[in-house]
Amino acid sequence: MPSLRPVLAGFAACLLLSACAHEPAAQAHRPAHSRPVPAAAAANTPAPAAETARKESEETLPAHTGIQACDDYLASYRACHRAAAIYKPDQIESHYQQMRQSLLRDSLRPEIRPQLGARCNSLARSLRQALHGKACEPDPATASSTTH
């Protein structure tokens, strides 16, 4: 039986790449005239335009990516991550929200959208490997609400 560590390391790398895919490349240097800002002054400084735009766009994200592989991956994300025990149970929702926002944002970007299907298929393959044949259980809220 293969070790779980390389599979999880690969999966974590995929998550990091997908979560950061929407971020612009970091600048290599600071301008010479820039000085550190004291914490009190920084607290009163308005948010940068890019951060404000990102928050506004998160509020207007679509419900689905429109890419079958990504929508299927998101639909099974919580249950399969719970079954694979990749994250602690109390961390799954925050990881799901990060992944969901990343995929939904990228689905709106014409330069990234064509690669999303392959990215989601890769994420799903990594998750299936981490499951080692286990089935994904439905979300507890979904399962209990359907038994009434």
PDB file of C-alpha atoms in Angstrom:
ATOM      1  CA  MET A   1       0.000   0.000   0.000  1.00  0.00           C
ATOM      2  CA  PRO A   2       1.546   3.338  -1.021  1.00  0.00           C
ATOM      3  CA  SER A   3       2.352   5.853   1.648  1.00  0.00           C
ATOM      4  CA  LEU A   4      -0.282   8.526   2.240  1.00  0.00           C
ATOM      5  CA  ARG A   5       2.329  11.245   2.773  1.00  0.00           C
ATOM      6  CA  PRO A   6       3.329  11.709  -0.935  1.00  0.00           C
ATOM      7  CA  VAL A   7      -0.328  11.712  -1.987  1.00  0.00           C
ATOM      8  CA  LEU A   8      -1.222  14.328   0.615  1.00  0.00           C
ATOM      9  CA  ALA A   9       1.845  16.397  -0.284  1.00  0.00           C
ATOM     10  CA  GLY A  10       0.789  16.367  -3.945  1.00  0.00           C
ATOM     11  CA  PHE A  11      -2.758  17.219  -3.002  1.00  0.00           C
ATOM     12  CA  ALA A  12      -1.597  20.081  -0.788  1.00  0.00           C
ATOM     13  CA  ALA A  13       0.549  21.410  -3.639  1.00  0.00           C
ATOM     14  CA  CYS A  14      -2.469  21.343  -5.966  1.00  0.00           C
ATOM     15  CA  LEU A  15      -4.554  23.189  -3.374  1.00  0.00           C
ATOM     16  CA  LEU A  16      -1.888  25.834  -2.906  1.00  0.00           C
ATOM     17  CA  LEU A  17      -1.528  26.356  -6.635  1.00  0.00           C
ATOM     18  CA  SER A  18      -5.256  26.539  -7.194  1.00  0.00           C
ATOM     19  CA  ALA A  19      -5.858  28.817  -4.220  1.00  0.00           C
ATOM     20  CA  CYS A  20      -3.164  31.255  -5.354  1.00  0.00           C
ATOM     21  CA  ALA A  21      -3.830  31.106  -9.098  1.00  0.00           C
ATOM     22  CA  HIS A  22      -5.902  34.276  -9.023  1.00  0.00           C
ATOM     23  CA  GLU A  23      -3.247  36.323  -7.187  1.00  0.00           C
ATOM     24  CA  PRO A  24      -0.909  38.585  -9.199  1.00  0.00           C
ATOM     25  CA  ALA A  25       2.813  37.921  -8.999  1.00  0.00           C
ATOM     26  CA  ALA A  26       4.528  39.595  -6.060  1.00  0.00           C
ATOM     27  CA  GLN A  27       6.796  42.543  -6.785  1.00  0.00           C
ATOM     28  CA  ALA A  28      10.469  41.764  -6.324  1.00  0.00           C
ATOM     29  CA  HIS A  29      11.444  45.090  -4.765  1.00  0.00           C
ATOM     30  CA  ARG A  30      10.132  48.068  -2.845  1.00  0.00           C
ATOM     31  CA  PRO A  31      10.430  51.600  -4.166  1.00  0.00           C
ATOM     32  CA  ALA A  32      13.439  53.421  -2.684  1.00  0.00           C
ATOM     33  CA  HIS A  33      11.301  56.195  -1.197  1.00  0.00           C
ATOM     34  CA  SER A  34       9.002  53.818   0.671  1.00  0.00           C
ATOM     35  CA  ARG A  35       9.231  53.747   4.459  1.00  0.00           C
ATOM     36  CA  PRO A  36       7.476  51.431   6.906  1.00  0.00           C
ATOM     37  CA  VAL A  37       4.131  52.817   8.108  1.00  0.00           C
ATOM     38  CA  PRO A  38       3.447  52.807  11.864  1.00  0.00           C
ATOM     39  CA  ALA A  39       0.663  50.433  12.913  1.00  0.00           C
ATOM     40  CA  ALA A  40      -1.662  53.272  13.991  1.00  0.00           C
ATOM     41  CA  ALA A  41      -1.344  54.995  10.612  1.00  0.00           C
ATOM     42  CA  ALA A  42      -1.785  51.720   8.739  1.00  0.00           C
ATOM     43  CA  ALA A  43      -5.072  51.071  10.548  1.00  0.00           C
ATOM     44  CA  ASN A  44      -6.456  54.387   9.265  1.00  0.00           C
ATOM     45  CA  THR A  45      -5.284  53.829   5.683  1.00  0.00           C
ATOM     46  CA  PRO A  46      -8.083  52.867   3.270  1.00  0.00           C
ATOM     47  CA  ALA A  47      -7.950  49.397   1.716  1.00  0.00           C
ATOM     48  CA  PRO A  48      -6.109  49.168  -1.622  1.00  0.00           C
ATOM     49  CA  ALA A  49      -8.336  49.250  -4.692  1.00  0.00           C
ATOM     50  CA  ALA A  50      -7.435  45.663  -5.636  1.00  0.00           C
ATOM     51  CA  GLU A  51      -8.499  44.360  -2.214  1.00  0.00           C
ATOM     52  CA  THR A  52     -11.755  46.314  -2.345  1.00  0.00           C
ATOM     53  CA  ALA A  53     -12.468  45.058  -5.865  1.00  0.00           C
ATOM     54  CA  ARG A  54     -11.763  41.475  -4.781  1.00  0.00           C
ATOM     55  CA  LYS A  55     -14.194  41.752  -1.844  1.00  0.00           C
ATOM     56  CA  GLU A  56     -16.864  43.230  -4.120  1.00  0.00           C
ATOM     57  CA  SER A  57     -16.347  40.500  -6.725  1.00  0.00           C
ATOM     58  CA  GLU A  58     -16.684  37.788  -4.047  1.00  0.00           C
ATOM     59  CA  GLU A  59     -20.123  39.162  -3.277  1.00  0.00           C
ATOM     60  CA  THR A  60     -21.124  38.878  -6.941  1.00  0.00           C
ATOM     61  CA  LEU A  61     -19.682  35.434  -7.676  1.00  0.00           C
ATOM     62  CA  PRO A  62     -21.958  33.041  -9.553  1.00  0.00           C
ATOM     63  CA  ALA A  63     -23.474  30.021  -7.818  1.00  0.00           C
ATOM     64  CA  HIS A  64     -21.661  27.598 -10.172  1.00  0.00           C
ATOM     65  CA  THR A  65     -18.565  27.679 -12.358  1.00  0.00           C
ATOM     66  CA  GLY A  66     -20.427  26.349 -15.378  1.00  0.00           C
ATOM     67  CA  ILE A  67     -17.639  23.787 -15.831  1.00  0.00           C
ATOM     68  CA  GLN A  68     -18.949  20.304 -15.070  1.00  0.00           C
ATOM     69  CA  ALA A  69     -15.696  18.959 -13.584  1.00  0.00           C
ATOM     70  CA  CYS A  70     -15.402  21.939 -11.213  1.00  0.00           C
ATOM     71  CA  ASP A  71     -19.048  21.956 -10.178  1.00  0.00           C
ATOM     72  CA  ASP A  72     -18.887  18.198  -9.493  1.00  0.00           C
ATOM     73  CA  TYR A  73     -15.664  18.629  -7.503  1.00  0.00           C
ATOM     74  CA  LEU A  74     -17.194  21.387  -5.377  1.00  0.00           C
ATOM     75  CA  ALA A  75     -20.391  19.376  -4.843  1.00  0.00           C
ATOM     76  CA  SER A  76     -18.428  16.459  -3.370  1.00  0.00           C
ATOM     77  CA  TYR A  77     -15.650  18.490  -1.694  1.00  0.00           C
ATOM     78  CA  ARG A  78     -16.855  18.446   1.932  1.00  0.00           C
ATOM     79  CA  ALA A  79     -18.015  14.838   2.014  1.00  0.00           C
ATOM     80  CA  CYS A  80     -14.923  13.480   0.271  1.00  0.00           C
ATOM     81  CA  HIS A  81     -12.484  15.528   2.336  1.00  0.00           C
ATOM     82  CA  ARG A  82     -14.250  14.353   5.480  1.00  0.00           C
ATOM     83  CA  ALA A  83     -14.003  10.710   4.318  1.00  0.00           C
ATOM     84  CA  ALA A  84     -10.330  11.091   3.350  1.00  0.00           C
ATOM     85  CA  ALA A  85      -9.566  12.857   6.663  1.00  0.00           C
ATOM     86  CA  ILE A  86      -7.338  15.353   4.859  1.00  0.00           C
ATOM     87  CA  TYR A  87      -8.283  18.201   7.203  1.00  0.00           C
ATOM     88  CA  LYS A  88      -9.593  18.291  10.746  1.00  0.00           C
ATOM     89  CA  PRO A  89     -13.419  18.314  10.663  1.00  0.00           C
ATOM     90  CA  ASP A  90     -13.599  21.897  11.918  1.00  0.00           C
ATOM     91  CA  GLN A  91     -11.313  23.070   9.076  1.00  0.00           C
ATOM     92  CA  ILE A  92     -13.179  21.545   6.128  1.00  0.00           C
ATOM     93  CA  GLU A  93     -15.709  24.362   5.699  1.00  0.00           C
ATOM     94  CA  SER A  94     -13.091  27.120   5.557  1.00  0.00           C
ATOM     95  CA  HIS A  95     -11.016  25.151   3.032  1.00  0.00           C
ATOM     96  CA  TYR A  96     -14.166  24.517   0.995  1.00  0.00           C
ATOM     97  CA  GLN A  97     -15.039  28.228   0.961  1.00  0.00           C
ATOM     98  CA  GLN A  98     -11.510  29.147  -0.144  1.00  0.00           C
ATOM     99  CA  MET A  99     -11.564  26.570  -2.941  1.00  0.00           C
ATOM    100  CA  ARG A 100     -15.080  27.561  -4.003  1.00  0.00           C
ATOM    101  CA  GLN A 101     -14.228  31.259  -4.183  1.00  0.00           C
ATOM    102  CA  SER A 102     -11.024  30.535  -6.081  1.00  0.00           C
ATOM    103  CA  LEU A 103     -12.756  28.365  -8.683  1.00  0.00           C
ATOM    104  CA  LEU A 104     -15.724  30.716  -9.053  1.00  0.00           C
ATOM    105  CA  ARG A 105     -13.427  33.742  -9.471  1.00  0.00           C
ATOM    106  CA  ASP A 106     -11.271  31.923 -11.997  1.00  0.00           C
ATOM    107  CA  SER A 107     -14.335  30.791 -13.944  1.00  0.00           C
ATOM    108  CA  LEU A 108     -15.014  34.480 -14.646  1.00  0.00           C
ATOM    109  CA  ARG A 109     -11.520  35.143 -16.004  1.00  0.00           C
ATOM    110  CA  PRO A 110     -11.297  34.425 -19.742  1.00  0.00           C
ATOM    111  CA  GLU A 111      -7.528  33.848 -19.585  1.00  0.00           C
ATOM    112  CA  ILE A 112      -7.909  31.147 -16.891  1.00  0.00           C
ATOM    113  CA  ARG A 113     -11.295  29.561 -17.640  1.00  0.00           C
ATOM    114  CA  PRO A 114     -10.049  27.256 -20.451  1.00  0.00           C
ATOM    115  CA  GLN A 115      -7.688  25.492 -18.006  1.00  0.00           C
ATOM    116  CA  LEU A 116     -10.207  25.060 -15.176  1.00  0.00           C
ATOM    117  CA  GLY A 117     -11.632  21.748 -16.390  1.00  0.00           C
ATOM    118  CA  ALA A 118      -8.182  20.151 -16.376  1.00  0.00           C
ATOM    119  CA  ARG A 119      -7.377  21.707 -12.991  1.00  0.00           C
ATOM    120  CA  CYS A 120     -10.580  20.380 -11.418  1.00  0.00           C
ATOM    121  CA  ASN A 121     -10.051  16.933 -12.946  1.00  0.00           C
ATOM    122  CA  SER A 122      -6.556  16.910 -11.435  1.00  0.00           C
ATOM    123  CA  LEU A 123      -7.910  17.946  -8.028  1.00  0.00           C
ATOM    124  CA  ALA A 124     -10.565  15.213  -8.220  1.00  0.00           C
ATOM    125  CA  ARG A 125      -7.944  12.586  -9.169  1.00  0.00           C
ATOM    126  CA  SER A 126      -5.770  13.594  -6.208  1.00  0.00           C
ATOM    127  CA  LEU A 127      -8.753  13.389  -3.898  1.00  0.00           C
ATOM    128  CA  ARG A 128      -9.735   9.930  -5.207  1.00  0.00           C
ATOM    129  CA  GLN A 129      -6.179   8.730  -4.547  1.00  0.00           C
ATOM    130  CA  ALA A 130      -6.323  10.107  -1.002  1.00  0.00           C
ATOM    131  CA  LEU A 131      -9.612   8.274  -0.423  1.00  0.00           C
ATOM    132  CA  HIS A 132      -7.993   4.856  -1.061  1.00  0.00           C
ATOM    133  CA  GLY A 133     -11.297   3.437  -2.280  1.00  0.00           C
ATOM    134  CA  LYS A 134     -13.451   4.886   0.515  1.00  0.00           C
ATOM    135  CA  ALA A 135     -16.844   6.248  -0.436  1.00  0.00           C
ATOM    136  CA  CYS A 136     -17.708   9.886   0.180  1.00  0.00           C
ATOM    137  CA  GLU A 137     -20.515  10.199   2.712  1.00  0.00           C
ATOM    138  CA  PRO A 138     -23.167  12.863   2.127  1.00  0.00           C
ATOM    139  CA  ASP A 139     -22.997  16.032   4.224  1.00  0.00           C
ATOM    140  CA  PRO A 140     -24.584  15.429   7.664  1.00  0.00           C
ATOM    141  CA  ALA A 141     -27.000  18.365   7.222  1.00  0.00           C
ATOM    142  CA  THR A 142     -28.106  17.052   3.835  1.00  0.00           C
ATOM    143  CA  ALA A 143     -28.488  13.477   5.046  1.00  0.00           C
ATOM    144  CA  SER A 144     -30.490  14.382   8.148  1.00  0.00           C
ATOM    145  CA  SER A 145     -32.777  16.817   6.343  1.00  0.00           C
ATOM    146  CA  THR A 146     -33.803  14.186   3.788  1.00  0.00           C
ATOM    147  CA  THR A 147     -34.847  11.601   6.403  1.00  0.00           C
ATOM    148  CA  HIS A 148     -37.735  13.669   7.859  1.00  0.00           C
TER     149      HIS A 148
END
